[in-house]
Coordinates of C-alpha atoms in Angstrom, one line a residue:
M395 CA 119.5 134.7 36.3
S396 CA 116.5 136.4 37.8
K397 CA 113.9 138.0 35.5
P398 CA 113.8 141.8 35.1
I399 CA 111.7 143.4 37.7
L400 CA 109.2 144.9 35.2
E401 CA 108.6 141.5 33.7
R402 CA 107.9 140.1 37.2
I403 CA 105.4 142.8 37.8
L404 CA 103.5 142.0 34.6
E405 CA 103.5 138.2 35.5
L406 CA 102.1 139.0 38.9
Q407 CA 99.4 141.1 37.4
D408 CA 98.4 138.3 35.1
S409 CA 98.4 135.8 37.9
G410 CA 95.9 137.8 39.8
E411 CA 98.0 138.4 42.9
T412 CA 97.6 141.8 44.7
F413 CA 101.0 143.2 45.7
I414 CA 103.0 146.3 46.5
V415 CA 105.7 147.8 44.4
A416 CA 108.0 149.8 46.7
T417 CA 110.4 152.1 44.8
L418 CA 113.3 154.0 46.3
V419 CA 112.6 157.5 45.0
N420 CA 115.1 159.7 46.8
T421 CA 118.2 159.5 49.0
R422 CA 120.3 161.9 51.1
G423 CA 123.7 160.8 52.5
S424 CA 124.4 157.1 52.7
A425 CA 121.9 154.8 51.1
P426 CA 121.7 151.0 50.6
Q427 CA 120.7 151.2 46.9
E428 CA 120.4 153.5 43.9
V429 CA 117.3 155.6 43.3
G430 CA 114.8 153.5 41.2
A431 CA 115.5 150.2 43.0
K432 CA 112.3 148.2 43.6
V433 CA 111.0 145.4 45.8
L434 CA 107.8 143.5 45.3
V435 CA 105.8 142.5 48.4
G436 CA 102.7 140.3 48.6
E437 CA 100.4 139.4 51.5
R438 CA 102.8 136.7 52.6
G439 CA 105.9 139.0 52.4
Y440 CA 108.8 139.3 50.0
I441 CA 108.3 138.3 46.3
D442 CA 111.2 139.8 44.3
G443 CA 113.6 142.6 43.8
T444 CA 115.7 144.5 46.4
I445 CA 116.2 148.0 47.8
G446 CA 119.4 147.0 49.6
G447 CA 118.5 144.3 52.1
G448 CA 118.9 144.5 55.8
K449 CA 116.8 146.5 58.2
V450 CA 115.6 149.0 55.7
E451 CA 114.2 146.3 53.5
E452 CA 112.6 144.7 56.5
R453 CA 110.8 148.0 57.2
V454 CA 109.7 148.4 53.6
I455 CA 108.3 144.8 53.6
A456 CA 106.5 145.3 56.9
H457 CA 105.0 148.7 55.7
S458 CA 103.9 147.0 52.4
K459 CA 102.2 144.2 54.2
E460 CA 100.3 146.6 56.4
M461 CA 99.2 148.5 53.3
L462 CA 97.8 145.3 51.9
R463 CA 96.1 144.4 55.2
T464 CA 94.4 147.8 55.5
N465 CA 93.7 148.2 51.7
V466 CA 95.7 151.3 51.2
A467 CA 96.3 152.2 47.5
N468 CA 99.4 154.3 47.6
D469 CA 101.8 155.7 50.2
Y470 CA 105.0 157.7 50.6
A471 CA 107.5 157.3 53.4
E472 CA 110.7 159.1 54.4
W473 CA 113.0 157.5 57.0
N474 CA 116.2 158.5 58.6
L475 CA 118.2 155.3 58.6
Q476 CA 119.8 156.1 62.0
T477 CA 116.9 157.3 64.0
D478 CA 114.0 155.5 62.3
I479 CA 115.5 152.3 61.1
K480 CA 118.3 152.0 63.8
M481 CA 121.1 151.5 61.3
T482 CA 124.5 152.9 61.9
C483 CA 124.7 154.9 58.6
G484 CA 123.1 158.3 58.8
G485 CA 121.4 158.7 55.4
V486 CA 117.7 159.5 54.6
V487 CA 115.7 157.4 52.2
S488 CA 112.3 158.0 50.6
F489 CA 110.0 155.3 49.2
F490 CA 106.9 155.4 47.1
F491 CA 104.5 152.4 47.7
E492 CA 102.0 151.5 45.0
R493 CA 99.4 148.8 45.3
V494 CA 98.9 146.8 42.1
Q495 CA 95.8 144.7 41.7
K496 CA 94.7 142.1 39.2
K497 CA 93.8 143.5 35.8
P498 CA 90.2 142.9 34.8
S499 CA 90.4 139.5 33.3
W500 CA 89.0 138.5 29.9
E501 CA 88.5 134.8 30.3
I502 CA 88.4 132.5 27.2
A503 CA 87.9 128.7 27.0
V504 CA 89.0 127.0 23.8
F505 CA 87.6 123.5 23.4
G506 CA 89.9 121.5 21.1
A507 CA 93.6 121.8 20.5
G508 CA 93.8 121.0 16.8
H509 CA 95.4 123.1 14.0
V510 CA 93.0 126.1 14.2
A511 CA 93.0 126.1 18.0
Q512 CA 96.8 126.1 18.0
E513 CA 96.8 129.3 16.1
V514 CA 93.9 130.8 18.1
V515 CA 95.6 130.2 21.4
R516 CA 98.9 131.6 20.2
L517 CA 97.2 134.8 19.0
L518 CA 95.2 135.2 22.2
L519 CA 98.3 134.8 24.4
K520 CA 99.5 138.1 22.9
L521 CA 96.4 139.8 24.4
E522 CA 95.4 140.6 28.0
C523 CA 93.3 137.5 28.8
S524 CA 93.3 134.3 30.7
L525 CA 93.0 131.1 28.6
T526 CA 91.8 127.5 29.1
C527 CA 92.3 124.9 26.4
V528 CA 90.6 121.6 26.7
D529 CA 91.2 118.4 24.7
P530 CA 91.2 114.7 25.2
R531 CA 94.5 114.3 23.3
Q532 CA 97.5 115.1 25.4
E533 CA 99.8 115.1 22.4
W534 CA 97.9 118.0 21.0
L535 CA 97.8 119.9 24.2
D536 CA 101.6 119.4 24.4
K537 CA 102.0 121.2 21.2
L538 CA 100.7 124.4 22.8
P539 CA 103.2 126.8 24.4
E540 CA 103.8 126.8 28.1
H541 CA 102.6 130.1 29.4
H542 CA 101.4 131.5 32.7
K543 CA 98.2 132.7 31.1
L544 CA 97.3 129.3 29.6
K545 CA 95.7 126.4 31.5
K546 CA 95.6 123.1 29.7
I547 CA 93.0 120.4 30.6
Q548 CA 93.2 116.9 29.2
T549 CA 89.9 115.1 29.6
S550 CA 87.6 112.9 27.5
E551 CA 84.6 114.6 29.2
M552 CA 85.1 118.1 27.8
K553 CA 81.5 119.2 28.5
D554 CA 82.1 118.8 32.2
V555 CA 84.7 121.6 32.1
V556 CA 81.9 124.1 31.2
A557 CA 80.5 123.9 34.8
T558 CA 83.9 125.1 36.1
L559 CA 84.0 128.2 33.9
R560 CA 83.3 131.6 35.4
P561 CA 80.3 133.6 34.1
G562 CA 81.4 135.9 31.4
T563 CA 83.8 133.5 29.8
F564 CA 84.1 133.5 26.0
I565 CA 83.7 129.9 24.7
A566 CA 85.0 128.7 21.4
S567 CA 84.4 125.1 20.4
M568 CA 86.7 123.7 17.7
T569 CA 86.9 120.1 18.6
M570 CA 87.3 117.0 16.4
G571 CA 83.7 117.2 15.1
H572 CA 80.0 117.6 15.7
A573 CA 79.6 114.8 18.2
F574 CA 82.2 116.5 20.5
D575 CA 80.9 120.1 19.9
L576 CA 77.3 119.4 20.6
P577 CA 77.5 118.4 24.4
I578 CA 79.9 121.4 25.0
L579 CA 77.5 123.9 23.4
Q580 CA 74.5 122.4 25.1
A581 CA 76.2 122.6 28.5
A582 CA 77.2 126.2 27.8
M583 CA 73.8 127.3 26.7
E584 CA 72.0 125.7 29.6
R585 CA 74.1 127.7 32.0
N586 CA 73.2 130.9 30.1
V587 CA 76.0 133.0 31.6
F588 CA 78.4 133.2 28.7
P589 CA 78.3 136.2 26.4
Y590 CA 80.0 134.5 23.5
I591 CA 79.6 130.8 22.4
G592 CA 81.0 129.9 19.1
A593 CA 81.7 126.7 17.1
I594 CA 83.9 126.1 14.1
G595 CA 82.2 124.7 11.0
S596 CA 80.5 125.3 7.7
D597 CA 77.0 126.6 7.1
S598 CA 75.7 123.1 6.8
K599 CA 77.3 122.0 10.1
A600 CA 75.8 125.1 11.7
A601 CA 72.3 124.2 10.6
V602 CA 72.7 120.6 12.0
L603 CA 74.1 121.9 15.3
R604 CA 71.3 124.4 15.7
A605 CA 68.7 121.7 14.9
D606 CA 70.3 119.2 17.3
L607 CA 70.5 121.8 20.1
K608 CA 66.8 122.4 19.8
K609 CA 66.2 118.6 19.9
Q610 CA 68.0 118.7 23.3
N611 CA 65.4 121.3 24.5
V612 CA 67.7 124.3 24.3
S613 CA 65.5 127.3 23.7
P614 CA 65.4 128.7 20.2
E615 CA 66.4 132.1 21.7
L616 CA 69.6 130.7 23.1
V617 CA 70.4 128.7 19.9
S618 CA 70.0 131.8 17.8
K619 CA 72.9 133.4 19.8
L620 CA 75.4 130.7 18.7
Y621 CA 78.2 132.0 16.5
C622 CA 78.6 129.3 13.9
P623 CA 80.4 129.5 11.5
I624 CA 82.7 131.1 14.1
G625 CA 84.7 134.2 13.1
E626 CA 84.4 137.2 10.9
P627 CA 83.8 136.7 7.2
I628 CA 87.4 137.5 6.3
G629 CA 90.5 135.7 5.1
N630 CA 91.1 132.4 3.5
N631 CA 90.7 128.8 4.8
T632 CA 94.1 128.3 6.3
P633 CA 94.3 127.7 10.1
V634 CA 96.1 131.0 10.8
E635 CA 93.6 133.2 8.8
I636 CA 90.7 131.3 10.3
A637 CA 92.2 132.0 13.7
I638 CA 92.6 135.7 12.9
S639 CA 88.9 135.9 12.0
I640 CA 87.9 134.2 15.2
V641 CA 90.1 136.4 17.4
A642 CA 88.8 139.5 15.6
Q643 CA 85.2 138.5 16.2
M644 CA 86.0 137.9 19.9
I645 CA 87.6 141.4 20.3
K646 CA 84.7 143.1 18.5
L647 CA 82.2 141.5 20.8
R648 CA 84.3 142.1 23.9
D649 CA 84.4 145.8 23.1
L650 CA 80.7 146.2 22.5

């Protein structure tokens, strides 16, 4: 069974594809579908939905593709099915065409897929964001939900993923320990394009991390921007409440 059309629209927005939503808004006489019917059209053509098929749908798809090619935002068209579409029925149909573009994406990379990361990822998937989770342990990545907003990367060289992240990405390191966090944080700070770099840990771990980053010739100014211990000072020490504190801190800094 196909997904509801509104659910498909949300999925396409999250995927980053630009597309047209063509809606049948009025009819007179014979018509191939009920008012409110929709069809989704991308640059390569038909995606989903229907406004009745046949020649009228072909015209709607062609019109939508031309809008995408010429960067038109919205349009309205009224066609006589007999004289304009060359169909035998004599009705008149009206369509509203709306261009839908990718929502501004909040990109987040979570390094580690352990107990806290599992909760963090699940919370973030409820928000408008694009997620990457990196871990050398495939069995832990497999515990994460399958979701179109989540990319899972299994690699023993987690620090190498930092070079692939877009500027502006929020980075949260919650790996198996200090030895894994340090190269990730160093790589992130050396790029100096990420507004949020956080690491899970205690105050004593934070002191060791900052000292070791400075030993790796990361500037004190950049080291001072590290969020460690990561998260807001709220809640208890259970994975879910730690995760809530982390996501709360991310949202607060996103909205500054």
